[in-house]
Short mmCIF file of C-alpha atoms in Angstrom, two decimals:
data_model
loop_
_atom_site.label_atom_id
_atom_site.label_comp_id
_atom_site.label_asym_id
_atom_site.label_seq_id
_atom_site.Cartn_x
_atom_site.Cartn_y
_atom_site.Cartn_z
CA UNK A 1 30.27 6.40 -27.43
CA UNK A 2 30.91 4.36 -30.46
CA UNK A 3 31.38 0.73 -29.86
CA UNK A 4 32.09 -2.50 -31.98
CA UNK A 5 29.83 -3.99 -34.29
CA UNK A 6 46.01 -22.16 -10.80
CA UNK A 7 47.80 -20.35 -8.25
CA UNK A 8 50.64 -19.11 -10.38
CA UNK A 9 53.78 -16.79 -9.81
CA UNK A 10 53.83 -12.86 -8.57
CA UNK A 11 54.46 -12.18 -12.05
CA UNK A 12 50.55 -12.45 -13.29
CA UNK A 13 50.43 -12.75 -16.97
CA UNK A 14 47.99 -15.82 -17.94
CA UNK A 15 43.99 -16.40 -17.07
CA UNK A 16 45.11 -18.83 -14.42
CA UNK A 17 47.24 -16.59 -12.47
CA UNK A 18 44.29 -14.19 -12.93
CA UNK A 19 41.64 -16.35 -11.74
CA UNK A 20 43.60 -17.45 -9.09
CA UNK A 21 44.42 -13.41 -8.29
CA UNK A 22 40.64 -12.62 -8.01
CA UNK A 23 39.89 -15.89 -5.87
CA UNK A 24 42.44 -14.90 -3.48
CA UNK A 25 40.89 -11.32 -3.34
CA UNK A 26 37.49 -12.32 -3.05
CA UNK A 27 38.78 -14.10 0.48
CA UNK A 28 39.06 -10.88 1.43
CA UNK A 29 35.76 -9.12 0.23
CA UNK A 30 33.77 -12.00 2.16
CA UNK A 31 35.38 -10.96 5.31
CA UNK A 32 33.80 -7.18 4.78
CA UNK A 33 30.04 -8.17 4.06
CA UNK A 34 28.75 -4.72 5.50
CA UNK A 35 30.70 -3.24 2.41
CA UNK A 36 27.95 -4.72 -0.02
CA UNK A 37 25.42 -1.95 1.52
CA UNK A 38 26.95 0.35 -1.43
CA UNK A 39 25.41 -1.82 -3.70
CA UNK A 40 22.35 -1.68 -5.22
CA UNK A 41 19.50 -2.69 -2.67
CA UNK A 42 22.63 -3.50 -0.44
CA UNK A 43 21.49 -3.87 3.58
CA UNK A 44 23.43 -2.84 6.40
CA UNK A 45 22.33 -4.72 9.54
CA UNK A 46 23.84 -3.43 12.94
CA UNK A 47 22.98 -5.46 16.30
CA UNK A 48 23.04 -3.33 19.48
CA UNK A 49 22.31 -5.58 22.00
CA UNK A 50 19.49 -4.13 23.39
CA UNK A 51 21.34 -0.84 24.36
CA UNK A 52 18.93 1.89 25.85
CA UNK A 53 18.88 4.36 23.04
CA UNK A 54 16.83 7.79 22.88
CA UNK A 55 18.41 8.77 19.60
CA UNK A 56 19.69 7.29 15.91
CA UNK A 57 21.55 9.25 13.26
CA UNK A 58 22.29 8.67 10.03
CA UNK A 59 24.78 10.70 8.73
CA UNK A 60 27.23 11.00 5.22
CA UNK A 61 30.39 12.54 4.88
CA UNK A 62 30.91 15.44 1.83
CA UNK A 63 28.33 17.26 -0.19
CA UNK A 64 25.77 14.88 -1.39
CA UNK A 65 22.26 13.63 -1.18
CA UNK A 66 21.30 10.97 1.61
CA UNK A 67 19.09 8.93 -0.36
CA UNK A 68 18.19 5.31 1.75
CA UNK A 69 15.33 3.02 0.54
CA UNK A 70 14.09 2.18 4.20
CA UNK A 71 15.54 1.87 8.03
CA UNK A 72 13.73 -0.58 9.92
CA UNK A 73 14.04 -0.66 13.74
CA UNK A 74 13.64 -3.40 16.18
CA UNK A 75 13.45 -3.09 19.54
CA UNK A 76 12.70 -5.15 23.06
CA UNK A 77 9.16 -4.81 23.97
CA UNK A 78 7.93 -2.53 21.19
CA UNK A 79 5.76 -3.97 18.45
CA UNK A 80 6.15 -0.87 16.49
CA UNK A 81 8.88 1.30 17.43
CA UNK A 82 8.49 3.42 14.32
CA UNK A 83 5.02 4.90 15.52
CA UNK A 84 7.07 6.09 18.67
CA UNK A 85 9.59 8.12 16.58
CA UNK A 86 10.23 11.62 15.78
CA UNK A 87 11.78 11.80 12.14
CA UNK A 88 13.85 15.09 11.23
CA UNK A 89 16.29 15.42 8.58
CA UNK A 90 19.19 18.11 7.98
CA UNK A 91 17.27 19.68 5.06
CA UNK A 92 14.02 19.77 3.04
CA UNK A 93 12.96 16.96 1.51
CA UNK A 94 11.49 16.06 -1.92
CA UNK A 95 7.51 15.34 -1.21
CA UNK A 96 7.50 12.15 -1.36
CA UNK A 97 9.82 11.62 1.28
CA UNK A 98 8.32 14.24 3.65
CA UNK A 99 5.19 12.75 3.71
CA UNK A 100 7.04 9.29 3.76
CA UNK A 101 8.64 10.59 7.25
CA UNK A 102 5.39 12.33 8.23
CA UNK A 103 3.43 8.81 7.98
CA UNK A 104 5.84 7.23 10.16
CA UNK A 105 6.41 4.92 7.07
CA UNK A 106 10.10 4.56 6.87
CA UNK A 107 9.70 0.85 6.24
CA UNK A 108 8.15 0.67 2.12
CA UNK A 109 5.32 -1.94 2.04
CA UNK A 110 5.87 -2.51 -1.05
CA UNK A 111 10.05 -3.23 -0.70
CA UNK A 112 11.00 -0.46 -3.37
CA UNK A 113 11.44 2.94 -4.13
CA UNK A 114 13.20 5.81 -2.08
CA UNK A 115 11.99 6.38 1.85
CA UNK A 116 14.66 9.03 2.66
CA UNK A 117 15.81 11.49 0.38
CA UNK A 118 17.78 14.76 1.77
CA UNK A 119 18.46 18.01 -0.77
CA UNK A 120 22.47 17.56 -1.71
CA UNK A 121 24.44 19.17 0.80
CA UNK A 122 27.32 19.03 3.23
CA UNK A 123 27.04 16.40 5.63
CA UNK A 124 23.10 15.30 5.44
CA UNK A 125 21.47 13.26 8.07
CA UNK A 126 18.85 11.58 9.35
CA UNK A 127 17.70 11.44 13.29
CA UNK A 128 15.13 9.24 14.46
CA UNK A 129 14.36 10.71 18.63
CA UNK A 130 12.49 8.96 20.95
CA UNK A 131 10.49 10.45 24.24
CA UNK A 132 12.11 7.75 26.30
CA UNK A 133 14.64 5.04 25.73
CA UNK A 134 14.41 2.23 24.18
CA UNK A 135 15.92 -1.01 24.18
CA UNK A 136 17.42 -0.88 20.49
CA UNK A 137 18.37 -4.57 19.15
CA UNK A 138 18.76 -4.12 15.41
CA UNK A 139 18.74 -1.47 12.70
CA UNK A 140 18.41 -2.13 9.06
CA UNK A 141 19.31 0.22 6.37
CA UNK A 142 18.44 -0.34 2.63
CA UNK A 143 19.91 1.02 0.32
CA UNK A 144 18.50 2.30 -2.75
CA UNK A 145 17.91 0.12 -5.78
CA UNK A 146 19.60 2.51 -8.63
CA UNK A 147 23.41 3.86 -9.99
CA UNK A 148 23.28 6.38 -7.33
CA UNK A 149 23.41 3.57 -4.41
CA UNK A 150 27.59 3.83 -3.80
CA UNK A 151 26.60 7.45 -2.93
CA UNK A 152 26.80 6.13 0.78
CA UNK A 153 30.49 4.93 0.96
CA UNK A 154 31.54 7.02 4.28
CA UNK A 155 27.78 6.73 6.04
CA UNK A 156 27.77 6.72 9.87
CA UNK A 157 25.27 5.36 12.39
CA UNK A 158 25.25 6.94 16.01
CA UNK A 159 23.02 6.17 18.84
CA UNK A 160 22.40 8.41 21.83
CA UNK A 161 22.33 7.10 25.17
CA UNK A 162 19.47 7.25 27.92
CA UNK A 163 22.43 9.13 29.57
CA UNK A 164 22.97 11.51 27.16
CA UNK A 165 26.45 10.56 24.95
CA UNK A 166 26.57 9.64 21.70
CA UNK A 167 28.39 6.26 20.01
CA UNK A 168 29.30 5.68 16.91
CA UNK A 169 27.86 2.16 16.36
CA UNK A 170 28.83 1.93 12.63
CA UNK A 171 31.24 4.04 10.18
CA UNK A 172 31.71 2.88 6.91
CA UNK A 173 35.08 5.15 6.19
CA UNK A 174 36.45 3.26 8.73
CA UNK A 175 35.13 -0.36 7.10
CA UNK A 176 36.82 0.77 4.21
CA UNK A 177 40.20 1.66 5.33
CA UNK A 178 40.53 -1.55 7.49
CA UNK A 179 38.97 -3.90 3.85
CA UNK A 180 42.26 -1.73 2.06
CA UNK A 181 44.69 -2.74 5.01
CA UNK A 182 42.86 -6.22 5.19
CA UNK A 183 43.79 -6.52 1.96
CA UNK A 184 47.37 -5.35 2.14
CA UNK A 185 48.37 -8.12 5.12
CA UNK A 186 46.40 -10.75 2.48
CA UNK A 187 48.84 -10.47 -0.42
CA UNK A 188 51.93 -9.64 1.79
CA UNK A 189 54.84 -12.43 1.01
CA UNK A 190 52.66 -13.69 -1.56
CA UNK A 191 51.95 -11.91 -5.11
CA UNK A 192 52.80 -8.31 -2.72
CA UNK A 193 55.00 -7.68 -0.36
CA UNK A 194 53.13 -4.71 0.23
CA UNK A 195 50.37 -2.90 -1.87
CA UNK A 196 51.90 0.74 -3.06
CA UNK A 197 49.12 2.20 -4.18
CA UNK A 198 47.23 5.77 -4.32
CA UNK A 199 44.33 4.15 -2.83
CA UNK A 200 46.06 2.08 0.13
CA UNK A 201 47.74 5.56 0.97
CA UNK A 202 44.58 7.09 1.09
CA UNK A 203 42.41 4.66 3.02
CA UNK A 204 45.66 3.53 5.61
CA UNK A 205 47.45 6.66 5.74
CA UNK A 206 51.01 5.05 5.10
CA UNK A 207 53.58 4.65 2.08
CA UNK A 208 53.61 1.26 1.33
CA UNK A 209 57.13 -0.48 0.57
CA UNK A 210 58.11 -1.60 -2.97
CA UNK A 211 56.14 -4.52 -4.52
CA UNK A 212 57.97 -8.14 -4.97
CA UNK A 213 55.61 -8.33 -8.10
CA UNK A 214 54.67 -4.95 -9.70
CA UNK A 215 52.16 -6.57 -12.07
CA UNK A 216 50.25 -8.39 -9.35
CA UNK A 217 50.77 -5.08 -7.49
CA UNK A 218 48.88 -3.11 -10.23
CA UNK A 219 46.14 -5.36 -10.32
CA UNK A 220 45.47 -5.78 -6.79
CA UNK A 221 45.51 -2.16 -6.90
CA UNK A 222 43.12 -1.44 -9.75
CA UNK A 223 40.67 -4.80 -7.65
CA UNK A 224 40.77 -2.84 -4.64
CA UNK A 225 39.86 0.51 -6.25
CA UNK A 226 36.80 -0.50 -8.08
CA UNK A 227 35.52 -2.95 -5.09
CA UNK A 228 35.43 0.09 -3.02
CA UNK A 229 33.75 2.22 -5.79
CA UNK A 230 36.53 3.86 -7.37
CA UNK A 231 36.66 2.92 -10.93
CA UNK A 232 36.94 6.13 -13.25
CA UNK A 233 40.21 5.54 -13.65
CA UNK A 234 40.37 1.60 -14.48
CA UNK A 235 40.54 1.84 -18.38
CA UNK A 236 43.78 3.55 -18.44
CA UNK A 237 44.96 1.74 -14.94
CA UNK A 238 45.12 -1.89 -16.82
CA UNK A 239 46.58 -0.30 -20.35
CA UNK A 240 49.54 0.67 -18.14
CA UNK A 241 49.95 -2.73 -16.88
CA UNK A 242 52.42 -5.44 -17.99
CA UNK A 243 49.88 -7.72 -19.45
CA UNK A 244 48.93 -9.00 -23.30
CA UNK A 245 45.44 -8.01 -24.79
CA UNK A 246 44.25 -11.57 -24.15
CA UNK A 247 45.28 -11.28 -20.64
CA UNK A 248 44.11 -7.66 -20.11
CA UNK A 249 40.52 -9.27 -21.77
CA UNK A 250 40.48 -11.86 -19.20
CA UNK A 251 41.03 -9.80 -16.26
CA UNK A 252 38.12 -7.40 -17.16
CA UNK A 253 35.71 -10.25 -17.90
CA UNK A 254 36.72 -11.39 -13.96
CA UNK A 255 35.91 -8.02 -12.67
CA UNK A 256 32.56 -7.78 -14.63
CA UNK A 257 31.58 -11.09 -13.38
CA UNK A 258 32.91 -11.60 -9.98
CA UNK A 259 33.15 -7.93 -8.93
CA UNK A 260 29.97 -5.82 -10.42
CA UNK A 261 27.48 -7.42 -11.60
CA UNK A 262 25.76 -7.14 -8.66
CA UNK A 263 25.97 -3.62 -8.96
CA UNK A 264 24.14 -4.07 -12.49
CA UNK A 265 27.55 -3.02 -14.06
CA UNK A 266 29.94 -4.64 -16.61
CA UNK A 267 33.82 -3.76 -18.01
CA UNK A 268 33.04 -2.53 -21.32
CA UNK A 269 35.53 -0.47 -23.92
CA UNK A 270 33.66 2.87 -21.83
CA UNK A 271 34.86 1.70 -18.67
CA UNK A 272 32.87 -0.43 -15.87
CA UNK A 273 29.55 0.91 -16.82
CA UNK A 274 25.91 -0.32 -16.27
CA UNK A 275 25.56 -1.45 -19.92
CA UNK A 276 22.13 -2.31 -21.52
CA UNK A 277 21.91 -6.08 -20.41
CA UNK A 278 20.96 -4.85 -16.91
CA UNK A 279 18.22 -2.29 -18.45
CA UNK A 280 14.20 -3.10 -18.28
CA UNK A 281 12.19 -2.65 -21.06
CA UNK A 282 10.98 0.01 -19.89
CA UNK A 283 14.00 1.97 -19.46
CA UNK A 284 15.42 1.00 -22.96
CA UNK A 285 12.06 2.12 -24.13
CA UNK A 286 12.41 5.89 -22.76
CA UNK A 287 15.79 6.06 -24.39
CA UNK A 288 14.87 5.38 -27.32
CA UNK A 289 12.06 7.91 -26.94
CA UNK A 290 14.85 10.44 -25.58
CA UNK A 291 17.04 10.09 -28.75
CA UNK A 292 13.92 10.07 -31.33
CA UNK A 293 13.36 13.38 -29.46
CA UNK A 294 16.91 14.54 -29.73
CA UNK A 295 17.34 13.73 -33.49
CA UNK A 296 13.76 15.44 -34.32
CA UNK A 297 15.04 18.58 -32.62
CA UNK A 298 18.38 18.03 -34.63
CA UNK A 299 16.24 18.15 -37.99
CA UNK A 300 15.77 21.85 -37.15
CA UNK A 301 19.47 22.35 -38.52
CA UNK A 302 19.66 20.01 -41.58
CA UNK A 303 17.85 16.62 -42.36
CA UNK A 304 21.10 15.15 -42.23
CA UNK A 305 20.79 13.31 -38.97
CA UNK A 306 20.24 9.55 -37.85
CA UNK A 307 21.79 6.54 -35.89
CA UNK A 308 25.58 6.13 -35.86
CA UNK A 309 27.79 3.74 -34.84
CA UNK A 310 26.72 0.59 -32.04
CA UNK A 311 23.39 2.05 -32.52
CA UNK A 312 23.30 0.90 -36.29
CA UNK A 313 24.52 -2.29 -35.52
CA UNK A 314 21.67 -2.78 -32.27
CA UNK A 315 19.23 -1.66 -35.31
CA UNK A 316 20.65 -3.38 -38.21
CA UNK A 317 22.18 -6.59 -36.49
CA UNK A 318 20.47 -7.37 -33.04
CA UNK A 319 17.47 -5.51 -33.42
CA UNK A 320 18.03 -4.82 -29.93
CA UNK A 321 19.87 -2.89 -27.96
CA UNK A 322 23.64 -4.32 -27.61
CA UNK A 323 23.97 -5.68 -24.58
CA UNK A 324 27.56 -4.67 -23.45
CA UNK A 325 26.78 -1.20 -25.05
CA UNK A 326 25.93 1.75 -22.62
CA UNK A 327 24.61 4.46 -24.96
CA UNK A 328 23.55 5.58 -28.27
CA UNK A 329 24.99 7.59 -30.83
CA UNK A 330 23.39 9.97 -33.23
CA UNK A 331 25.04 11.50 -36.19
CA UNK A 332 24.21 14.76 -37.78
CA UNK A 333 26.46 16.29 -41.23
CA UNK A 334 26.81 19.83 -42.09
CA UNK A 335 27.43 21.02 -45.24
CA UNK A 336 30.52 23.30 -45.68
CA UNK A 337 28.61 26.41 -45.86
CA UNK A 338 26.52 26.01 -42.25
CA UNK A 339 29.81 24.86 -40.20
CA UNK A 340 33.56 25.06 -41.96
CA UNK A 341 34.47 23.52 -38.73
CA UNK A 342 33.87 20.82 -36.03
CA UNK A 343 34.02 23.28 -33.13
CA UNK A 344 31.49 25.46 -35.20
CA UNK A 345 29.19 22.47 -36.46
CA UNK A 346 29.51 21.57 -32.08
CA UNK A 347 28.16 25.43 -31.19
CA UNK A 348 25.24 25.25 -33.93
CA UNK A 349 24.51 21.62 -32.80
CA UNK A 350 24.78 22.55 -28.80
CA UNK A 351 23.04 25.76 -29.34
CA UNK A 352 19.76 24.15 -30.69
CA UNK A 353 19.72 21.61 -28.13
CA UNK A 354 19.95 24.30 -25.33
CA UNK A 355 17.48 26.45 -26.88
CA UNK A 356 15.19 23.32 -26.59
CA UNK A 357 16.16 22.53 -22.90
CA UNK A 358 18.75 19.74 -23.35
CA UNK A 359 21.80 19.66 -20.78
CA UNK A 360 25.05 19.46 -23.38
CA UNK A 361 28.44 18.78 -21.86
CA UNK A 362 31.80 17.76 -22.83
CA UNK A 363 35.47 19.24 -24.16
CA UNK A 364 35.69 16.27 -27.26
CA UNK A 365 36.78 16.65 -30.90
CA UNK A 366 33.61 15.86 -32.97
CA UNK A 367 30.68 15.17 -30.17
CA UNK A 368 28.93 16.06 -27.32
CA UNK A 369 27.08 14.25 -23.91
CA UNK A 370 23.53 15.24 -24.35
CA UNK A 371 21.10 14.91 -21.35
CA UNK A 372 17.24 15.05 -20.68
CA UNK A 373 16.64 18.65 -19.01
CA UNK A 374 17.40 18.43 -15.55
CA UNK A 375 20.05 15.74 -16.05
CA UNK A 376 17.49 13.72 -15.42
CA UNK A 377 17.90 10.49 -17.37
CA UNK A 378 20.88 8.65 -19.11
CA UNK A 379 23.26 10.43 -21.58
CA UNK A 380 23.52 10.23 -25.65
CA UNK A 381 26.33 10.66 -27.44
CA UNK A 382 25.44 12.96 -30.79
CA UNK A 383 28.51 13.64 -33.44
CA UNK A 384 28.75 16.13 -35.86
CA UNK A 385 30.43 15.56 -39.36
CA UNK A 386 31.61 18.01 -42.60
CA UNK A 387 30.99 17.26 -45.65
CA UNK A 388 33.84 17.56 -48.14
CA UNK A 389 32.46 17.31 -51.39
CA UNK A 390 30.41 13.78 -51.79
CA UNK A 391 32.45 12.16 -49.14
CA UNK A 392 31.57 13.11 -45.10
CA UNK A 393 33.55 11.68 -41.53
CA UNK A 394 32.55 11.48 -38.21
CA UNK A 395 35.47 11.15 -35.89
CA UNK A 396 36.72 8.46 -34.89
CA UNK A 397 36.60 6.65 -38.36
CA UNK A 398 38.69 7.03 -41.30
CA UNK A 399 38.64 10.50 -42.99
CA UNK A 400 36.50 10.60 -46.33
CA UNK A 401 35.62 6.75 -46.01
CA UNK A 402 31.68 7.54 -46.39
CA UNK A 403 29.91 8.86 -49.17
CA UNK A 404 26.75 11.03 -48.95
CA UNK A 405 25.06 8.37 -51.17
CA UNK A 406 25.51 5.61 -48.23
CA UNK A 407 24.32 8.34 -45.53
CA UNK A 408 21.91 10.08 -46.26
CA UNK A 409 19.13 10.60 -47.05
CA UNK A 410 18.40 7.99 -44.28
CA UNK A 411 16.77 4.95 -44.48
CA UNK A 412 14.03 3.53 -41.76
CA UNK A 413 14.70 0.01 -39.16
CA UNK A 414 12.83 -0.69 -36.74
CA UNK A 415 14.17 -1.31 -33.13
CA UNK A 416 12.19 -2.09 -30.07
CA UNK A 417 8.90 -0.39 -31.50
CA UNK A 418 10.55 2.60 -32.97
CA UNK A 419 11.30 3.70 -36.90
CA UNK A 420 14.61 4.38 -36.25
CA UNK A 421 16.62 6.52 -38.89
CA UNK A 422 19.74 4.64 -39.76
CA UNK A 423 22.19 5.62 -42.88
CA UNK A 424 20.59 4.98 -46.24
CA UNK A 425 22.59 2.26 -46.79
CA UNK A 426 23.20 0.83 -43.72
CA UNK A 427 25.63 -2.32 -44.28
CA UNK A 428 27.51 -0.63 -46.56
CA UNK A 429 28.17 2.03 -43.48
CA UNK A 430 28.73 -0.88 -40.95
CA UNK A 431 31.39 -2.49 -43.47
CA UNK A 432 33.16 0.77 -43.45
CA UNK A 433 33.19 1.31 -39.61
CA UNK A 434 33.77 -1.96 -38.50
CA UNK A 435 34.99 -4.15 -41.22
CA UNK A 436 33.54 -7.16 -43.12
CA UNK A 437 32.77 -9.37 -39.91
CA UNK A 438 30.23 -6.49 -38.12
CA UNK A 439 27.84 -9.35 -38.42
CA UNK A 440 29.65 -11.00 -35.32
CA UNK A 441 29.57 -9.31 -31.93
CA UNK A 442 32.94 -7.89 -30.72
CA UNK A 443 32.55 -6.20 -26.95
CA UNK A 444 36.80 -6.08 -27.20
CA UNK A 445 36.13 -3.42 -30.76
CA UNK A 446 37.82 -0.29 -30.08
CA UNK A 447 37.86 2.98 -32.92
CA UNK A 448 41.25 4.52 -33.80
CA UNK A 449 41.14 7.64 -32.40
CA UNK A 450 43.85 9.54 -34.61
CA UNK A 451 43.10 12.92 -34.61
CA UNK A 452 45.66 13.85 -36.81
CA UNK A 453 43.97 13.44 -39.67
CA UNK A 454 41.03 15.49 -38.71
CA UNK A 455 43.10 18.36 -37.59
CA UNK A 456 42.96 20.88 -40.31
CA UNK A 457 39.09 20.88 -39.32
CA UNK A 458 39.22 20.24 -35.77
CA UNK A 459 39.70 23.84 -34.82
#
């Protein structure tokens, strides 16, 4: 997507109040340590005591893939209770984990990777049996170390008993409800009387009462849905809240640094998204690879087709990726005669990206989510512009505003060991997208997104 070149009243509305807010929530979060097993490497350590256990399960709620770095076991009088385990799993696994579980290795030497990994499926598991009991004093459960780890919100440990029942020694649905009603008793009589929101009735099971403060309401709200993993809707949760832009600003820059970094995410104008400052080199480097790819397979419509947008500026500016950026955008034109349309420059541009094995997705105006095949790899954004005469758009931007002379044919920077096609005359383009200060770094920059003026082509 493109992107830019003191404890206080209930009625939050300045960065102390705010500050003070997340402070007070944070209480809160440090009570629910087990919670941070969703995270990235996250552990989950449960004591037992020493019960006498003949059976563990590890189980997750929905349709999805149990994925789980390692699960260590101790136990009383067992140097290696592993070796004495029988390792099944509800479905087939990929190889590496079946001959992961077929070594007895659940515990990875070399502390990364996955040890676990189930097909994606309703209600996967894990059992670890034993011949006879044993006297179970800890189990450890680490997560995996990628985006995917919040995949076990909802996971459930059971034991077996020597006599035969079963316990349920952990459950992290139930973690979560009691961290939403921990939270509602926290900020009742203070900024809250009571937390109305679509996530406290879903966690607690009860309509909450009106707020004293709906501000601080709205923002304890949108705190408590992205700490327990629910943040799609965040964006347009804090544009419908009482606060000014430096305000708003403030708040997100809390959340990115108190609330997710750890999960390798930041509060960007995409959303809360794992932007490029948490990528290795390695990873930026098979992007980059991805879209030259992409933009060589592009050249099979027209030659019209390079960098757009953030990626110009990363190019032109930082030679490096931007760090509160997420993704890359590519740019291809069509002349009048291939595409009178954007929906029929999108079908020629998804077509030949299909026919080459790309995954293309997405309902927008003027571009399209392109994928590795498989899905197997991070998204680029790719827009597709008309040409109207000498002048060309890509939406958002202001209609007619570039020239074909400044785009195209393009010119060459380099970026991270790459020739990287950029418009011909690149500053000129970045002056026209984001005004005479792109040299300065904006993460607030947002496009105008006025379709309006497109709409005579955006059929």
């Amino acid at each position: 997507m493109p992107v830019e070149s003191s404890s206080g009243s209930p009625g939050v509305s300045s960065a102390p109040d705010l500050r003070a807010l997340v402070d007070s929530f944070e209480r809160v979060v440090r009570r629910f340590p087990d919670l941070a097993f969703a995270d990235p490497a996250g552990r989950l350590a449960i004591e037992l005591g020493s019960a006498a256990v003949r059976c563990i399960r590890v189980e997750l709620p929905g349709n999805t893939s149990l994925r789980l770095r390692s699960v260590l076991v101790e136990a009383d009088g067992i140097d290696d209770p592993v070796a004495q385990l029988t390792r099944t799993a509800s479905s087939a696994l990929d190889p590496e984990s079946a001959n992961i579980l077929e070594a007895g290795d659940l515990v990875r030497s070399d502390g990364a990777g996955v040890g676990v990994q189930t097909r994606k499926q309703d209600r996967p598991w894990l059992e670890l049996s034993m011949d006879e009991p044993i006297s179970l004093k800890r189990l450890t459960i680490v997560n995996v170390d990628d985006q995917s780890a919040d995949a076990v919100r909802g996971l459930r440990v059971l034991v077996r008993s020597a006599a035969g029942w079963w316990e349920t020694v952990y459950d992290g649905a139930q973690r979560e409800r009691a961290f939403a009603g921990a939270v509602e008793r926290h900020f009742r009589g203070g900024p809250l009387a009571a937390m109305p929101v679509r996530l406290l009735r879903r966690w607690v099971g009860q309509r909450a009462a009106e707020p004293t403060s709906p501000t601080s309401a709205d923002l304890v709200r949108i705190l408590t849905d992205i700490q327990l993993g629910d943040r799609g809707s965040a964006v347009k949760d804090l544009d419908r809240v009482d606060l000014d832009p430096e305000s708003a600003a403030t708040f997100r820059t809390l959340i990115s640094d108190r609330i997710v970094k750890k999960r390798q995410q930041e509060w960007t104008v995409h959303g809360i998204q794992r932007s490029f400052r948490f990528w290795n080199e390695r990873e930026k480097s098979d992007y980059l690879a991805f879209a030259m790819d992409v933009m060589s397979c592009l050249r099979q419509l027209n030659g019209n087709v390079c960098f757009g947008f953030g990626s110009v500026l990363a190019a032109v500016r930082d030679q490096e990726l931007i760090p509160h950026d997420d993704d890359l955008d590519i740019l291809i034109g069509f002349e009048r005669d291939q595409a009178a349309t954007l929906n029929q420059a999108l079908r020629l541009m998804k077509k030949c990206l299909q026919d080459s094995g790309y995954v293309v997705t997405g309902p927008y105006t003027s571009f399209r989510w392109v994928f590795p095949p498989g899905r197997k790899g991070p998204k680029l954004d790719v827009f597709v512009g008309l040409f109207e005469g000498e002048s060309i758009s890509w939406y958002p931007g202001k209609r007619g505003a570039l020239t074909r002379q400044m785009m195209f044919p393009p010119s060459r920077r380099p970026l991270l060991g790459f020739d990287c096609p950029v418009p011909r005359e690149p500053e000129q383009y970045l002056e026209q997208v984001y005004g005479p200060d792109w040299g300065v770094p904006d993460p607030t920059f947002r496009h105008v997104w006025d379709r309006s003026t497109y709409a005579d082509i955006a059929k």
